[in-house]
XYZ file of C-alpha atoms in Angstrom:
588
model
C 83.614 96.353 110.801
C 79.890 96.325 111.642
C 78.341 99.104 113.725
C 77.637 96.957 116.792
C 81.257 95.771 117.036
C 82.510 99.332 116.600
C 80.283 100.545 119.436
C 81.311 97.630 121.650
C 85.021 98.273 121.124
C 84.565 101.940 122.028
C 82.969 100.959 125.309
C 85.394 98.136 126.095
C 88.464 100.310 125.503
C 87.185 103.526 127.139
C 89.566 104.112 130.047
C 87.149 106.402 131.861
C 84.574 103.581 132.125
C 87.011 100.978 133.559
C 84.832 98.121 132.318
C 85.877 94.552 133.146
C 85.134 91.289 131.359
C 82.371 89.251 133.070
C 82.184 91.759 135.934
C 79.263 94.134 136.590
C 80.569 97.706 136.667
C 78.499 100.783 137.672
C 78.076 103.271 134.789
C 75.968 106.298 133.956
C 74.173 107.164 130.751
C 76.198 110.385 130.637
C 79.549 108.527 130.755
C 78.372 106.095 128.068
C 77.204 109.012 125.951
C 80.675 110.547 126.153
C 82.393 107.257 125.259
C 80.089 106.609 122.292
C 80.037 110.252 121.130
C 76.252 110.281 120.854
C 73.158 111.584 122.657
C 71.778 109.871 125.803
C 68.735 108.852 123.780
C 70.904 107.038 121.225
C 72.870 105.372 124.034
C 69.774 103.435 125.080
C 69.181 102.308 121.501
C 72.813 101.161 121.140
C 72.733 99.299 124.468
C 69.626 97.438 123.401
C 71.314 96.310 120.163
C 74.480 95.241 121.995
C 72.481 93.189 124.481
C 70.468 91.550 121.697
C 73.731 90.444 120.064
C 75.181 89.172 123.379
C 77.983 91.716 123.572
C 76.922 92.968 127.012
C 74.571 92.390 129.889
C 72.780 95.609 130.917
C 71.166 96.123 134.307
C 69.408 99.527 134.449
C 69.394 101.354 137.776
C 66.015 101.515 139.560
C 65.261 104.694 141.433
C 67.359 107.527 142.851
C 70.876 106.541 143.952
C 70.907 103.205 142.112
C 73.507 103.131 139.326
C 73.052 101.099 136.165
C 75.513 98.252 135.691
C 77.182 96.901 132.559
C 78.902 93.543 132.113
C 81.158 92.864 129.128
C 80.506 89.395 127.742
C 83.310 89.270 125.169
C 86.958 90.232 125.225
C 88.208 92.790 122.735
C 90.094 90.022 120.911
C 86.962 87.872 120.680
C 84.944 90.766 119.290
C 87.593 91.578 116.690
C 88.038 87.959 115.666
C 84.302 87.360 115.327
C 83.929 90.534 113.278
C 86.821 89.451 111.061
C 85.324 86.012 110.427
C 81.945 87.576 109.695
C 83.538 89.908 107.134
C 85.402 87.020 105.529
C 82.236 84.956 105.382
C 80.508 87.768 103.494
C 83.424 88.124 101.094
C 84.361 91.559 102.486
C 88.088 91.045 101.922
C 88.958 94.742 101.879
C 87.277 95.407 105.230
C 88.786 92.233 106.742
C 92.302 93.264 105.731
C 91.747 96.761 107.110
C 90.719 95.148 110.405
C 94.007 93.187 110.463
C 95.791 96.497 110.023
C 94.237 97.736 113.271
C 95.792 94.873 115.295
C 99.486 95.726 114.822
C 100.106 95.949 118.587
C 98.531 92.553 119.304
C 100.826 89.926 117.796
C 98.885 86.844 118.945
C 95.551 88.102 117.580
C 97.185 89.330 114.394
C 98.706 85.889 113.793
C 95.323 84.180 114.267
C 93.643 86.585 111.866
C 96.402 86.121 109.297
C 95.976 82.363 109.575
C 92.230 82.716 108.994
C 92.932 85.015 106.065
C 95.321 82.481 104.608
C 92.570 79.856 104.559
C 90.655 82.115 102.192
C 93.694 82.550 99.960
C 94.974 80.104 97.400
C 93.010 78.489 94.600
C 89.230 78.742 94.412
C 86.832 77.373 91.836
C 83.544 79.217 91.479
C 80.642 77.909 89.436
C 79.419 80.855 87.425
C 76.652 80.196 84.880
C 77.695 77.287 82.663
C 81.455 77.579 83.250
C 83.655 77.639 86.344
C 85.895 80.523 87.354
C 89.318 79.533 88.701
C 90.593 82.219 91.059
C 93.953 82.457 92.831
C 94.229 84.744 95.855
C 97.568 85.895 97.203
C 98.687 88.128 100.072
C 101.571 90.599 99.922
C 103.115 92.485 102.832
C 103.423 95.837 101.102
C 101.479 97.891 98.625
C 102.602 98.298 95.051
C 104.794 101.074 93.834
C 103.886 102.497 90.437
C 103.420 99.896 87.713
C 105.223 101.905 85.059
C 107.921 100.201 82.944
C 109.795 103.493 82.655
C 110.263 103.732 86.432
C 109.808 100.217 87.846
C 112.351 99.373 90.524
C 111.283 96.462 92.727
C 111.338 92.781 91.805
C 107.627 92.136 92.411
C 106.485 95.045 90.243
C 108.841 93.888 87.474
C 107.386 90.385 87.759
C 103.822 91.725 87.528
C 104.663 93.779 84.458
C 105.833 90.551 82.838
C 102.374 89.053 83.448
C 100.503 92.082 82.076
C 102.828 93.257 79.307
C 105.276 91.908 76.726
C 108.567 92.866 75.101
C 109.829 92.466 71.536
C 112.043 89.552 72.559
C 112.737 87.588 75.751
C 115.929 86.394 77.392
C 116.254 82.646 78.029
C 118.425 82.239 81.120
C 118.932 78.501 80.544
C 120.586 78.945 77.156
C 121.733 82.557 77.401
C 119.958 83.312 74.119
C 117.077 85.521 72.997
C 113.697 84.231 71.858
C 110.990 85.838 69.715
C 108.036 87.429 71.484
C 106.198 90.427 70.010
C 108.835 90.378 67.268
C 109.010 87.066 65.399
C 112.355 87.822 63.706
C 115.154 90.383 63.652
C 118.324 91.140 61.740
C 121.167 93.669 61.751
C 123.836 94.969 59.409
C 127.518 94.088 59.502
C 128.618 96.750 61.991
C 125.521 96.238 64.209
C 124.407 99.860 63.840
C 121.130 99.145 62.024
C 118.649 96.680 63.519
C 115.339 95.604 61.967
C 112.544 93.906 63.917
C 109.566 92.195 62.304
C 106.437 92.174 64.459
C 103.792 89.518 64.892
C 100.497 90.304 63.199
C 97.193 90.394 65.036
C 98.602 90.976 68.537
C 95.996 92.912 70.505
C 96.341 95.217 73.462
C 93.941 94.732 76.359
C 91.792 97.632 75.140
C 91.259 95.845 71.818
C 93.494 97.666 69.341
C 96.044 95.744 67.272
C 99.679 96.481 68.112
C 101.801 98.060 65.370
C 105.314 99.417 64.959
C 104.025 102.856 65.994
C 103.550 101.486 69.522
C 107.168 100.295 69.610
C 108.383 103.697 68.456
C 106.187 105.510 71.002
C 107.407 103.250 73.827
C 111.011 104.246 73.192
C 110.139 107.934 72.783
C 108.276 107.864 76.088
C 111.433 106.830 77.979
C 112.971 110.134 76.872
C 109.839 112.200 77.442
C 109.366 111.092 81.056
C 113.123 111.120 81.809
C 113.222 107.434 82.716
C 116.184 106.297 84.848
C 116.735 103.631 82.166
C 117.317 106.167 79.393
C 121.133 106.062 79.730
C 121.041 102.513 78.363
C 119.324 103.637 75.146
C 121.470 106.674 74.379
C 123.072 104.976 71.340
C 119.735 104.969 69.480
C 119.845 107.945 67.100
C 116.415 107.416 65.586
C 113.783 104.850 64.676
C 112.005 104.341 61.380
C 108.557 102.800 61.032
C 108.490 100.574 57.941
C 104.813 99.732 57.674
C 102.660 98.421 60.502
C 104.801 95.399 61.305
C 108.400 96.438 60.822
C 110.596 98.922 62.684
C 114.211 99.912 62.107
C 116.609 101.191 64.797
C 119.593 103.350 63.800
C 122.439 103.430 66.335
C 125.251 105.959 66.640
C 127.765 103.183 67.286
C 127.790 99.386 67.426
C 125.957 97.981 70.434
C 126.558 94.370 71.419
C 124.105 94.659 74.296
C 121.187 95.797 72.149
C 119.143 92.596 72.380
C 119.499 92.636 76.165
C 118.088 96.166 76.209
C 115.070 95.280 74.078
C 114.227 92.263 76.249
C 114.224 94.140 79.570
C 111.226 95.547 81.421
C 111.889 99.168 80.439
C 111.103 98.290 76.804
C 107.737 96.765 77.664
C 105.617 97.726 74.663
C 102.763 100.100 75.544
C 99.951 101.492 73.352
C 100.616 104.990 72.044
C 96.991 106.037 72.609
C 96.758 105.303 76.380
C 98.370 107.240 79.240
C 100.118 104.597 81.359
C 100.015 106.890 84.397
C 96.226 106.570 84.290
C 95.865 102.979 83.116
C 98.375 100.199 82.412
C 97.470 98.470 79.151
C 99.630 95.701 77.736
C 99.525 92.641 75.488
C 100.332 90.046 78.171
C 98.412 86.979 79.405
C 96.643 88.972 82.153
C 94.880 92.323 82.113
C 94.340 94.647 85.086
C 90.748 94.798 86.335
C 91.241 96.764 89.545
C 94.161 98.368 91.325
C 94.113 100.356 94.557
C 95.897 100.462 97.912
C 94.176 97.271 99.070
C 94.029 94.909 96.099
C 95.265 94.258 92.592
C 92.942 92.131 90.470
C 94.073 90.753 87.127
C 92.128 88.461 84.814
C 93.062 86.214 81.904
C 93.152 87.996 78.546
C 91.151 85.800 76.186
C 92.675 87.439 73.093
C 96.254 86.829 74.260
C 98.529 85.997 71.323
C 100.194 83.178 73.266
C 98.663 80.404 75.378
C 95.769 81.664 77.514
C 96.337 81.245 81.285
C 94.485 78.433 83.059
C 93.609 80.793 85.911
C 90.695 83.094 85.181
C 91.498 85.668 87.835
C 94.208 86.492 90.365
C 93.545 88.695 93.409
C 96.603 90.080 95.197
C 95.682 91.580 98.568
C 98.043 93.888 100.446
C 98.330 93.451 104.220
C 100.695 96.063 105.747
C 103.578 94.724 107.853
C 102.702 91.122 107.139
C 106.282 90.184 107.954
C 108.966 88.225 106.112
C 106.872 85.166 105.325
C 107.606 82.759 102.534
C 105.510 82.998 99.403
C 102.380 80.864 99.660
C 100.361 79.484 96.765
C 97.822 77.319 98.592
C 94.336 75.910 98.439
C 91.624 77.136 100.822
C 91.583 75.469 104.226
C 95.350 75.051 104.587
C 96.665 76.091 107.982
C 99.371 78.676 107.356
C 101.199 78.069 110.625
C 101.332 74.315 110.200
C 102.337 74.594 106.574
C 105.160 76.962 107.382
C 106.376 74.606 110.088
C 106.314 71.209 108.377
C 105.146 71.830 104.793
C 102.470 69.175 105.219
C 100.572 68.585 101.997
C 102.734 70.987 100.050
C 105.503 71.195 97.527
C 108.424 73.421 98.375
C 110.255 75.257 95.618
C 113.642 76.700 96.558
C 115.132 79.429 94.413
C 118.666 80.596 95.247
C 118.454 84.242 94.217
C 121.124 85.955 92.143
C 121.953 88.982 94.248
C 122.574 89.602 97.922
C 121.818 91.560 101.052
C 124.221 94.418 101.636
C 124.832 97.658 103.494
C 125.115 101.043 101.811
C 127.125 104.004 103.061
C 125.315 107.339 102.706
C 127.963 109.631 101.234
C 125.385 112.417 100.847
C 125.564 112.956 104.608
C 128.602 114.346 106.419
C 129.984 112.078 109.123
C 132.597 109.652 110.381
C 131.495 107.088 107.771
C 133.525 109.044 105.189
C 136.644 107.660 106.918
C 137.863 104.423 105.317
C 138.909 102.961 108.683
C 135.367 103.403 109.998
C 133.913 101.616 106.969
C 136.473 98.835 107.377
C 135.409 98.464 111.011
C 131.782 98.366 109.904
C 132.760 95.690 107.386
C 133.824 93.520 110.329
C 130.715 94.268 112.367
C 128.578 93.331 109.355
C 130.604 90.169 108.871
C 129.099 87.843 106.222
C 130.253 84.623 107.913
C 128.853 85.670 111.299
C 125.660 86.920 109.641
C 124.921 83.532 108.080
C 126.066 81.548 111.126
C 124.131 83.509 113.740
C 120.949 84.538 111.902
C 120.565 81.721 109.384
C 117.002 81.445 107.995
C 117.088 82.161 104.242
C 120.627 83.558 104.504
C 122.452 80.674 102.876
C 126.022 81.772 102.050
C 128.267 84.768 102.798
C 128.557 87.333 99.998
C 131.622 89.026 98.568
C 129.829 89.991 95.354
C 126.298 90.288 94.012
C 127.016 87.046 92.136
C 126.917 83.831 94.219
C 129.433 82.060 91.980
C 131.941 84.869 92.534
C 131.438 84.783 96.309
C 132.063 81.027 96.282
C 135.620 81.691 95.054
C 136.474 83.715 98.172
C 138.488 82.162 101.017
C 136.196 82.909 103.960
C 137.346 83.659 107.498
C 135.240 85.294 110.191
C 136.409 88.778 111.195
C 137.507 89.671 114.712
C 135.443 92.229 116.598
C 138.612 93.220 118.464
C 140.182 94.181 115.131
C 137.019 96.140 114.385
C 137.397 97.976 117.718
C 140.982 98.973 116.798
C 139.906 100.281 113.381
C 137.050 102.174 114.975
C 139.503 103.928 117.287
C 141.898 104.685 114.398
C 139.073 106.263 112.400
C 138.603 108.995 115.000
C 135.213 107.691 116.143
C 134.297 109.234 119.516
C 130.994 107.610 120.375
C 128.756 109.659 118.094
C 125.379 108.207 117.120
C 125.324 106.255 113.840
C 121.880 105.989 112.239
C 121.139 102.669 110.539
C 118.066 102.693 108.279
C 116.193 99.480 107.541
C 112.827 98.317 106.257
C 110.503 97.101 109.001
C 109.205 93.937 107.363
C 112.467 92.321 106.261
C 115.424 93.821 108.051
C 114.567 94.336 111.715
C 116.235 91.179 113.001
C 119.393 91.996 111.065
C 119.367 95.617 112.244
C 119.032 94.610 115.898
C 121.846 92.080 115.456
C 124.083 94.820 114.054
C 123.198 97.183 116.875
C 124.148 94.558 119.453
C 127.467 93.706 117.749
C 128.270 97.396 117.398
C 127.571 98.041 121.073
C 130.046 95.300 122.032
C 132.903 97.382 120.558
C 131.627 100.799 121.637
C 129.771 101.685 118.440
C 126.492 103.515 119.102
C 123.942 102.513 116.441
C 120.445 103.992 116.379
C 117.856 102.137 114.293
C 115.583 104.011 111.892
C 112.812 102.032 110.158
C 111.581 103.349 106.816
C 109.382 102.363 103.869
C 110.661 99.965 101.241
C 111.007 102.274 98.260
C 114.104 104.445 97.770
C 113.284 107.861 99.140
C 115.735 110.730 99.448
C 113.864 112.355 102.334
C 113.627 109.199 104.429
C 117.237 108.137 103.893
C 118.893 111.565 104.087
C 119.422 111.329 107.869
C 120.784 107.773 107.756
C 124.501 107.015 107.820
C 124.039 103.372 106.837
C 121.226 101.536 105.030
C 120.465 97.819 104.901
C 119.249 96.803 101.451
C 118.737 93.797 99.212
C 119.267 93.388 95.477
C 117.832 90.516 93.448
C 119.127 90.567 89.895
C 117.220 89.713 86.739
C 117.794 86.397 84.957
C 119.888 88.489 82.586
C 122.339 89.253 85.374
C 124.562 91.517 83.277
C 121.599 93.782 82.612
C 120.709 93.605 86.307
C 124.161 94.760 87.357
C 124.596 97.564 84.814
C 121.132 98.790 85.768
C 122.136 98.732 89.440
C 125.211 100.849 88.757
C 123.603 103.513 86.545
C 119.925 103.620 87.616
C 119.287 107.028 89.181
C 116.315 105.785 91.189
C 117.813 103.098 93.414
C 119.390 103.201 96.883
C 122.888 103.044 95.413
C 122.416 106.246 93.409
C 120.678 108.037 96.291
C 123.609 107.334 98.632
C 126.574 108.052 96.360
C 128.008 111.534 96.082
C 128.064 113.044 92.559
C 131.830 112.454 92.379
C 131.439 108.757 93.151
C 128.535 108.443 90.710
C 130.729 109.826 87.946
C 133.309 107.122 88.713
C 130.797 104.440 87.760
C 129.491 106.292 84.726
C 133.052 106.599 83.409
C 133.729 102.947 84.194
C 130.650 101.867 82.217
C 131.049 104.375 79.368
C 131.770 101.689 76.739
C 129.985 98.793 78.425
C 127.397 98.435 75.642
C 130.092 98.074 72.969
C 131.893 95.172 74.664
C 131.421 91.450 74.157
C 130.080 89.268 76.958
C 133.485 88.439 78.435
C 134.608 92.066 78.361
C 131.358 93.168 80.015
C 131.897 90.644 82.801
C 135.381 92.030 83.308
C 134.040 95.597 83.585
C 131.423 94.528 86.119
C 134.100 92.731 88.143
C 136.196 95.909 88.154
C 133.191 97.908 89.357
C 132.642 95.475 92.220
C 136.346 95.654 93.080
C 135.921 99.423 93.507
C 132.973 98.878 95.834
C 134.771 96.217 97.838
C 138.203 97.844 98.123
C 136.779 101.214 99.195
C 133.985 99.723 101.329
C 131.404 101.781 99.424
C 129.137 98.751 99.757
C 129.435 96.133 102.493
C 128.296 92.769 101.175
C 126.257 90.579 103.512
C 124.857 87.276 102.314
C 123.146 85.483 99.468
C 119.523 84.476 99.975
C 117.319 81.527 99.224
C 113.754 82.327 98.182
C 111.151 79.688 99.004
C 107.620 79.131 97.762
C 105.240 76.711 99.500
C 102.652 75.262 97.163
C 99.713 72.985 97.794
C 100.295 69.566 96.246
C 97.151 69.945 94.098
C 98.626 72.894 92.190
C 100.240 72.002 88.876
C 102.176 73.873 86.225
C 104.882 74.944 88.648
C 107.270 77.101 86.650
C 109.539 79.697 88.191
C 109.405 83.135 86.611
C 111.991 85.886 87.035
C 113.138 86.678 90.606
C 111.842 83.298 91.836
C 108.115 84.047 91.669
C 105.761 81.394 90.335
C 104.674 81.990 86.740
C 100.942 82.368 87.420
C 100.165 82.223 83.700
C 101.052 78.507 83.836
C 99.515 77.508 87.206
C 96.485 75.215 87.203
C 94.604 72.841 89.500
C 93.686 69.259 88.798
C 89.995 69.099 89.645
C 88.995 65.819 91.250
C-alpha cells in the first residue's frame, strides 16, 4: 500500500479524531500528530500530500481560537479499493494480496477485491523479445505445506509434486495397469522377491545433472533417514543394488504383490542425491520451481524435460488466506468471477466426483463422554449423511457409508431420527457437558454450524473450534470431534492403506495407541495379498470403523473446475485438478 493511502487510513480510522466523510470536522495539529505518529512539522507535509491527491480537504485555522478543519473525501473502502487497483496495475501482486488479507472483517469489500484479483488471474500472453510467454495465474485459499515427498499429506501438494517430479512408473486408473516413466522396463523373479528396473537414459534433473540409479537408491534411503510416515510400506525391501548407471535391483524379504503400487506413489518421487530437498525441491518433471514463499509459488516449463514440454511457460499460484470454499477457476483475464460462478457464462465446467468422503473423527487421545459407544452412536445420527446432503447440498452429492462411493451406493439409506439420538445420548450418561468440535475455517464452517444446531435440538452442547488445515497435535488435542475430508489417489487401494497406517494424518493423531495397533495388525500382510484379498482387508477395516463408530461417515463430494472456453488441453490429473502440463490457449 502506498504511503499516502496508509496515512489516510490512519486518520480516517482514528477514533479520537471522529472524522466524518464529506463533513468538516475541527482538528488540531497535535491530535493529527498523535494519530499519524509523527512530528507536527511532518503532519503539515503529509496533509499537503493528501490534499494534492484528493484524499482530504484541509482548512487551516486563522488566528487564536479558530480550529483547523478536515474533510474526508473518500470512504475507507474507496481508498482501499483504489490502492488495490493501483497495485494490480503496477503488477504488485504480493502487495495486492496482502491488502486483501487486511479486509477480512469487510465481506462486501473483500468480495469486490477478490473479483478484481480474479480478472488478473487466468491465462496471459506476454510478448517478450522475439517469443511470447504464456502465463497461467491461479489463486489458492491456503498456503502450501512442505513440498517434500517423504512427508506430503494434502491433495494439492501431492498434485504439485506430480508436476515438478517423476516416479519410476505411473498408475493408469483407466486400465488399472502400470506404465513406464523414469523406468522404461522392469522384471521380477518367480517368487516376486527380486525386482529389476531399467532406467531411461539422458533424463535430467532441473539443476542439469543426468539422473542415474544412485538417485533411485538415495531416494529410498532418505525415507528411512528422515523417518517418513510412508516407511512402513517399504519395510519388505531388504536392500538395493546399483547395477550400473541405468539399472537398479530391489531385494525383498518376502513376496510383495503391491510393489508396483508403492513405486508409483508420491513417496517414491525420485530426487537427486546431491541436493537437500528441505532447502530446494529439484525433480525431473515438466515444471521446475522458480520461487516459493508464503505468498506465491512460481513454476516454469522445464525445456530439457524428457517427455513433452508443457505449452504453458510459467504458472503463478498466489495464496490468499481464507479465500473460502470456491470452485477451482482456470480463466482468462477479464472474466467476472461472480458471474462465472453463478451461470458459467463463457466457460466449460468439468465435474469430478471425488473418490473419498467427508467424515467426522473421534479424538480418543482425549478423555471424555465420546469414549462411550452410545454417545458415538447418537453423534452418528446427528451427523446423518442423508440429512447432510439434503439440507446442505452444494458439492455434497451422495451420503457416505464408506470412503468408496461405489460401496456407499450399495447401502439401503434411511434418515436417522433425532429423537432416537436423544435417547442414545441419555443412555450414554451425557449430562450436558461441552463437546468441542474442531473444523477448518475455509471449508467446514457451514457444516459445523449445522451440526451445532442439530445437536442443540436434542440437548447436546457443541462448541466450535476453528483450526488450520494441516494435522496438528497441539491444535486438535482439546477437540472431542473433528470434521475432516479425505480424497483418495487414483490408486484407491494405496490411498486407503496410506490412510490407515500414515502416522501424520488426522486419523493417526486421534486414535489411541491400542486402536492404532488394531489397524497395524489388520494390515500386517496387506502387501502380500492379491487385489481381491486386499479389497477384502480394506472392507474389514472399514467395518471396524463403522461398527464401533470410530469414524462417522458424512458424504461424497463433487469437485468442479470452471474453465474459460478458450482454454484447451483439458485433462484431469489426480484428485480432480487440471493437468497444467497439458493446458494451452488457442491464440486468435
